[in-house]
Amino acid sequence: MLAHIEHLARAGFAIHWLHPKSKRPVGDDWQDKPVASLEKLRKTYRNGNNVGVRLGKWSKVGDHWMHVIDLDVRDASLADEARAKVAVLFPESADWPTVISGSGGESRHFYLLSDKPFSSRQLAHSDEKMVCADGKMRWRWEIELYGTGKQVVIPASIHPDTGKPYRWLKQFDFDSLLLGDGPFVPAEILQKVVDGDDDAGEQDPERAKPLGLTVDEVRNLLKDYPNESLDYDQWLEVMAAVSHESSGRSKDERQQFYKAFLDWSRASDKNDDKTTKFKFWSFKHKEGRKLITMRTVVNAVREARLSEEFDNLEDGDDFDTDSDLDEKPVADEFDDLLGGGGRAPKQSKRETKLKKADVEAALGHVPPKVKRLNNKHAVVFLNGKTAILTEKDDGAVALGTVGDLHNFYENDRVATDKATEPVTKAWMRHKLRREYSNGVVFAPGREVKGAYNHWRGFSVEPDPEASCRLILAHLRKVICSNDERAANYTFGWWAHMIQRPEEKPGVAMVLRGKKGVGKDTIADYVGGLFPHHHVKIANQDQLTGKFNAHMEKCLLLHVEEGFWAGSKNAEGVLKHLITTESLFIEPKGLNGYHIDSVLRLFMSSNEKWVVPATEDERRYFVLDVPPTKKGDHAYFAAIRHEMRNGGRAGLLHYLLNYDLSRFNVRAVPDTIALGEQKIEGLKNVEHWWFDMLESGRISADAEGDWWKEKAVVDKGDFYDTYVGWMHSRRYEGKQLNEVHFGKVMRQLVPAIETRRPRDGSQRLNQYAFPPLEECRQAFETFLGSEIVWHSEPVVEIEEDEKDDFDI
């Protein structure tokens, strides 16, 4: 963590430590403590601490004070609206340093610098509120200026709910700051934004005028505006609204407006008559300040009345039918105040029932039967078709047709006007059914508007105190055979999956070794961090076959005991699976659809040929796992015990904090094991030439000892040797003609020479090959991998020599 904040502290950030996995500062009176020096931060750091920064007067970067624009989006469907408002307030905010919260979603922190420190202030909010998880009503989105008195969590802190790190979407460029280029907002401009009205409609002079309410109408509004829970500022806003409504009236009328406000104010013990009188008659609207009108009160009362109306509406059944059509007028006497125009028309009982659904939706109330079905099912729109998504008890998700859903619920019916129907048909018509108009996605760490996200997060909380020592040692010492370069990539590959699950690596990890050496141990250990997104398969059809619904929500695809059979079609599917960022999912019985793919492929095998690696391969990171721990049951039992007793929480903390600043997941180390996979995939001339290099025998009639010097062979005899080799092999492809054969040989041995010496009256056609070691090096260059060669010639025993041995 220290590495993440040292440059920020030096720049002037007022850094302080937060409790692990928390937004709560360590210690008391954090708002007034002196800014901690870098030395003190080092001394007071405890493993696992989150980190925060105090804003406003405490953080001075150069000659400017740092602030944050907090965009808090609670309703993802309004994210575009909220971002648009930020862009209106601060047109250059898209270029500012920005942090994405570990909670995911659309909320952001935009960092700015100003030549004056400001206090915190709400700048804008949505038109409506929503019921949040804690049961409280809050704005669907809010924009606030965070300054003096506020602090924010900064990367690479861990979010307390999701266990995911905060990330810089765009970091501070301190070099540009020195040149005067950065997120600077002059104080006078920021002051105008702070002082401006957060409701763009209120800027309209017509909307700034009084509504023209009578005193009785104001009294009726205030009657439904509870004041027990209001603080002083909120009480003052109501007073300002009534005062504004009375402006331009006669003295007697203003006195009546004052009396109406006084009577309302007396309903709370917190307000005394003396203060009320003084504030009301001395209040004056200051130029440039936010204008509070009765529209604010009307909107608040409207919300309260909707809530009361909902409570009073008949709620005998969750689903309304058309059976009762008696006309009974209902109306809202103040509807005309909310949008202009006349009174609302009288409503029939049918219209009232329809309105009930609107009221339920406005207040976020879900009837019990709807909630029951919503807990298990959802309607999704997939590739132009309506489908039903069902969440199973084990966390699995299935997709089916609307007809299948109704058939299943045939024995769970509700009454209609003339008959009964499956409860799901009524649920399908209900406004508050769970639905996803943008289909399904797999998007770790972020929300996608209108879509069902398969991502379920991590199954454990990161724990800096928990030990994962044994699995880390297994990775380094056994899996990587103490090879530092291989270990660095291995740790980085796993950490990249945990820290940046949304980024496709384009590289598969392949472990080859005997059974029981611990190849699958690491995948099982890590896969338990996200069990819903860890898929294990054991045959090639599940990997490259047509039906691939198991890959839809897969982060780690674990192929056990895989092997490669040489199918060209399957090879293309496999490479596509590793690198593509969009998969076409084909569930049985449904139309196919595309989904973003962030899948990582992990393969283990005891076969010689596991993957179809080519000479320029960068899709596979291949390691041979030695049998050093084969049969060591106590060793693997200890790893399993660690895993089940906090090891996964410790490993999650380790991987979340692993430094990826210099790691490039596509810079795959070349390994001996990868080279052997390339060799297994050689065909035709390349395969034949490798056999020649491996044996160290180029031709029985060659001139010169190839192990020590150049070897000269007849071109025709050399080609005939290749032809004879091809005749004995069925699957090496088509035999090349002599011209094409010669071109390939020049690719394999760039230093090959063609000679035409005289032999009496004839000229010979010959190849002169560099010494064997040089030819082998050229082949390694062609293959892109190091090869372990035989160090001595392979001796073939002639038939007439066998008699010299006792058999």
Short mmCIF file of C-alpha atoms in Angstrom, two decimals, residues 117-345:
data_model
loop_
_atom_site.label_atom_id
_atom_site.label_comp_id
_atom_site.label_asym_id
_atom_site.label_seq_id
_atom_site.Cartn_x
_atom_site.Cartn_y
_atom_site.Cartn_z
CA PRO A 117 -10.44 25.76 -0.33
CA PHE A 118 -14.19 25.14 -0.31
CA SER A 119 -16.46 23.41 2.17
CA SER A 120 -18.56 20.46 1.05
CA ARG A 121 -21.85 21.17 -0.71
CA GLN A 122 -24.49 19.25 -2.62
CA LEU A 123 -24.58 20.48 -6.22
CA ALA A 124 -27.36 18.48 -7.87
CA HIS A 125 -29.58 15.45 -7.51
CA SER A 126 -32.19 13.42 -9.37
CA ASP A 127 -35.83 14.42 -9.58
CA GLU A 128 -37.00 11.49 -7.50
CA LYS A 129 -35.90 9.39 -4.56
CA MET A 130 -35.78 5.62 -4.19
CA VAL A 131 -35.92 3.12 -1.37
CA CYS A 132 -32.37 1.95 -0.63
CA ALA A 133 -31.19 -1.32 0.89
CA ASP A 134 -31.36 0.16 4.40
CA GLY A 135 -35.01 1.09 3.87
CA LYS A 136 -34.32 4.84 3.66
CA MET A 137 -35.39 7.14 0.84
CA ARG A 138 -32.47 8.68 -1.02
CA TRP A 139 -31.94 10.50 -4.31
CA ARG A 140 -31.49 8.16 -7.26
CA TRP A 141 -28.30 10.05 -8.01
CA GLU A 142 -26.45 12.90 -6.30
CA ILE A 143 -23.54 15.15 -7.16
CA GLU A 144 -21.59 16.71 -4.30
CA LEU A 145 -18.53 18.86 -3.96
CA TYR A 146 -16.26 17.29 -1.34
CA GLY A 147 -13.98 19.80 0.34
CA THR A 148 -12.87 20.76 3.84
CA GLY A 149 -14.38 18.38 6.37
CA LYS A 150 -14.62 15.45 3.96
CA GLN A 151 -12.34 12.55 3.12
CA VAL A 152 -12.46 9.97 0.33
CA VAL A 153 -11.05 6.48 -0.02
CA ILE A 154 -8.32 6.18 -2.64
CA PRO A 155 -6.68 3.28 -4.52
CA ALA A 156 -5.61 0.63 -3.81
CA SER A 157 -7.96 0.40 -0.83
CA ILE A 158 -10.38 -2.52 -0.61
CA HIS A 159 -14.12 -1.89 -0.64
CA PRO A 160 -15.74 -3.14 2.59
CA ASP A 161 -18.69 -4.82 0.85
CA THR A 162 -17.26 -6.30 -2.35
CA GLY A 163 -13.66 -6.99 -1.37
CA LYS A 164 -12.54 -5.35 -4.64
CA PRO A 165 -9.96 -2.58 -4.90
CA TYR A 166 -10.61 1.06 -5.71
CA ARG A 167 -8.97 1.83 -9.07
CA TRP A 168 -7.72 4.90 -10.90
CA LEU A 169 -9.64 5.25 -14.16
CA LYS A 170 -7.41 8.24 -14.95
CA GLN A 171 -4.46 9.10 -12.71
CA PHE A 172 -2.90 12.43 -11.77
CA ASP A 173 -0.22 13.55 -14.19
CA PHE A 174 2.07 15.48 -11.84
CA ASP A 175 4.50 16.37 -14.63
CA SER A 176 1.70 18.17 -16.45
CA LEU A 177 0.69 19.94 -13.24
CA LEU A 178 4.13 21.51 -13.06
CA LEU A 179 3.54 22.87 -16.56
CA GLY A 180 0.20 24.35 -15.53
CA ASP A 181 -1.90 21.69 -17.25
CA GLY A 182 -4.33 19.84 -15.00
CA PRO A 183 -7.78 19.71 -13.41
CA PHE A 184 -7.74 23.39 -12.41
CA VAL A 185 -11.05 25.17 -11.68
CA PRO A 186 -10.73 28.86 -10.72
CA ALA A 187 -12.35 29.70 -7.38
CA GLU A 188 -14.76 32.20 -8.92
CA ILE A 189 -16.10 29.57 -11.34
CA LEU A 190 -16.38 26.94 -8.64
CA GLN A 191 -18.16 29.47 -6.43
CA LYS A 192 -20.77 30.05 -9.14
CA VAL A 193 -21.39 26.30 -9.39
CA VAL A 194 -21.67 26.04 -5.60
CA ASP A 195 -24.07 28.97 -5.41
CA GLY A 196 -26.13 27.93 -8.44
CA ASP A 197 -29.45 26.09 -8.32
CA ASP A 198 -29.13 22.36 -8.67
CA ASP A 199 -32.42 22.20 -10.51
CA ALA A 200 -31.86 23.34 -14.06
CA GLY A 201 -35.57 24.03 -14.42
CA GLU A 202 -35.38 26.61 -11.65
CA GLN A 203 -33.13 28.75 -13.82
CA ASP A 204 -36.17 29.45 -15.99
CA PRO A 205 -37.52 32.89 -14.88
CA GLU A 206 -41.08 31.61 -15.31
CA ARG A 207 -40.47 28.71 -12.93
CA ALA A 208 -38.84 31.09 -10.44
CA LYS A 209 -42.13 32.96 -10.06
CA PRO A 210 -44.51 32.21 -7.15
CA LEU A 211 -47.09 29.49 -7.90
CA GLY A 212 -50.00 31.78 -7.01
CA LEU A 213 -51.27 29.58 -4.19
CA THR A 214 -53.89 30.77 -1.74
CA VAL A 215 -53.19 30.78 1.98
CA ASP A 216 -55.52 27.78 2.42
CA GLU A 217 -53.65 25.83 -0.25
CA VAL A 218 -50.36 26.58 1.50
CA ARG A 219 -51.87 25.46 4.83
CA ASN A 220 -53.05 22.19 3.26
CA LEU A 221 -49.61 21.56 1.81
CA LEU A 222 -47.85 22.30 5.11
CA LYS A 223 -50.31 20.04 6.93
CA ASP A 224 -48.89 17.08 4.98
CA TYR A 225 -45.28 18.24 5.37
CA PRO A 226 -44.03 16.73 8.71
CA ASN A 227 -41.48 18.88 10.49
CA GLU A 228 -40.45 16.79 13.50
CA SER A 229 -37.47 15.26 11.66
CA LEU A 230 -36.32 18.44 9.91
CA ASP A 231 -33.03 20.05 10.82
CA TYR A 232 -32.56 23.84 10.98
CA ASP A 233 -31.48 24.20 7.34
CA GLN A 234 -34.49 22.21 6.12
CA TRP A 235 -36.83 24.26 8.32
CA LEU A 236 -35.26 27.40 6.88
CA GLU A 237 -35.89 26.16 3.32
CA VAL A 238 -39.63 25.73 4.01
CA MET A 239 -39.73 29.23 5.51
CA ALA A 240 -37.95 30.61 2.44
CA ALA A 241 -40.46 28.87 0.15
CA VAL A 242 -43.49 30.32 2.01
CA SER A 243 -41.86 33.75 2.11
CA HIS A 244 -41.21 33.58 -1.63
CA GLU A 245 -44.84 32.58 -2.30
CA SER A 246 -46.06 35.60 -0.29
CA SER A 247 -43.88 38.05 -2.20
CA GLY A 248 -45.83 40.67 -4.15
CA ARG A 249 -48.93 40.21 -1.96
CA SER A 250 -50.54 42.85 0.28
CA LYS A 251 -49.36 43.28 3.86
CA ASP A 252 -52.47 41.55 5.19
CA GLU A 253 -51.99 38.59 2.85
CA ARG A 254 -48.32 38.30 3.81
CA GLN A 255 -49.40 38.29 7.46
CA GLN A 256 -51.70 35.36 6.70
CA PHE A 257 -48.89 33.45 4.97
CA TYR A 258 -46.69 34.10 8.01
CA LYS A 259 -49.47 32.84 10.32
CA ALA A 260 -49.78 29.65 8.23
CA PHE A 261 -46.02 29.05 8.50
CA LEU A 262 -46.02 29.89 12.24
CA ASP A 263 -48.80 27.36 12.94
CA TRP A 264 -46.88 24.69 11.04
CA SER A 265 -43.64 25.58 12.81
CA ARG A 266 -45.28 25.32 16.26
CA ALA A 267 -45.98 21.62 15.63
CA SER A 268 -42.34 20.95 16.54
CA ASP A 269 -40.85 21.67 19.96
CA LYS A 270 -37.56 22.58 18.26
CA ASN A 271 -38.95 25.88 16.95
CA ASP A 272 -39.83 28.94 19.06
CA ASP A 273 -42.12 31.81 17.98
CA LYS A 274 -39.50 34.51 18.49
CA THR A 275 -36.99 32.93 16.11
CA THR A 276 -39.71 32.12 13.61
CA LYS A 277 -40.98 35.71 13.54
CA PHE A 278 -37.50 37.20 13.24
CA LYS A 279 -36.39 34.86 10.47
CA PHE A 280 -39.57 35.17 8.41
CA TRP A 281 -39.76 38.96 8.37
CA SER A 282 -36.02 39.56 8.06
CA PHE A 283 -35.46 37.00 5.31
CA LYS A 284 -34.21 38.37 2.01
CA HIS A 285 -33.14 36.40 -1.02
CA LYS A 286 -29.53 37.19 -1.88
CA GLU A 287 -28.58 37.67 -5.51
CA GLY A 288 -26.77 34.64 -6.89
CA ARG A 289 -27.96 32.35 -4.09
CA LYS A 290 -30.16 29.32 -4.65
CA LEU A 291 -33.84 30.29 -4.93
CA ILE A 292 -36.20 28.16 -2.83
CA THR A 293 -39.82 28.16 -4.03
CA MET A 294 -43.02 26.35 -3.09
CA ARG A 295 -42.25 23.86 -5.87
CA THR A 296 -39.82 22.25 -3.44
CA VAL A 297 -42.58 21.86 -0.86
CA VAL A 298 -45.12 20.67 -3.43
CA ASN A 299 -42.79 17.90 -4.66
CA ALA A 300 -42.09 16.74 -1.10
CA VAL A 301 -45.80 16.71 -0.25
CA ARG A 302 -46.58 14.86 -3.47
CA GLU A 303 -44.19 12.09 -2.45
CA ALA A 304 -45.68 11.89 1.05
CA ARG A 305 -49.23 11.77 -0.33
CA LEU A 306 -48.32 9.02 -2.79
CA SER A 307 -47.02 7.00 0.12
CA GLU A 308 -50.20 7.58 2.13
CA GLU A 309 -52.39 6.85 -0.88
CA PHE A 310 -50.55 3.60 -1.44
CA ASP A 311 -51.08 2.57 2.19
CA ASN A 312 -54.82 3.26 1.84
CA LEU A 313 -55.33 1.55 -1.51
CA GLU A 314 -57.10 -1.81 -1.33
CA ASP A 315 -54.45 -4.52 -1.08
CA GLY A 316 -56.53 -7.67 -0.88
CA ASP A 317 -54.56 -9.37 -3.64
CA ASP A 318 -51.21 -8.84 -5.25
CA PHE A 319 -52.68 -9.02 -8.75
CA ASP A 320 -55.63 -6.88 -9.87
CA THR A 321 -58.24 -8.09 -12.35
CA ASP A 322 -60.99 -6.37 -14.29
CA SER A 323 -63.86 -7.89 -12.31
CA ASP A 324 -64.88 -4.74 -10.41
CA LEU A 325 -65.68 -1.94 -12.82
CA ASP A 326 -67.89 0.25 -10.61
CA GLU A 327 -67.25 3.90 -11.19
CA LYS A 328 -66.11 5.76 -8.10
CA PRO A 329 -64.39 9.15 -8.53
CA VAL A 330 -60.99 9.74 -6.97
CA ALA A 331 -58.74 12.74 -7.52
CA ASP A 332 -55.69 14.54 -6.21
CA GLU A 333 -56.56 18.17 -5.52
CA PHE A 334 -52.98 19.35 -5.93
CA ASP A 335 -51.95 17.42 -9.08
CA ASP A 336 -52.33 20.65 -11.04
CA LEU A 337 -49.60 22.27 -8.97
CA LEU A 338 -47.00 19.78 -10.11
CA GLY A 339 -47.08 20.23 -13.82
CA GLY A 340 -49.39 23.11 -14.64
CA GLY A 341 -52.85 22.76 -16.15
CA GLY A 342 -56.19 21.94 -14.63
CA ARG A 343 -57.36 19.39 -12.14
CA ALA A 344 -56.87 15.69 -12.75
CA PRO A 345 -59.86 13.98 -14.38
#
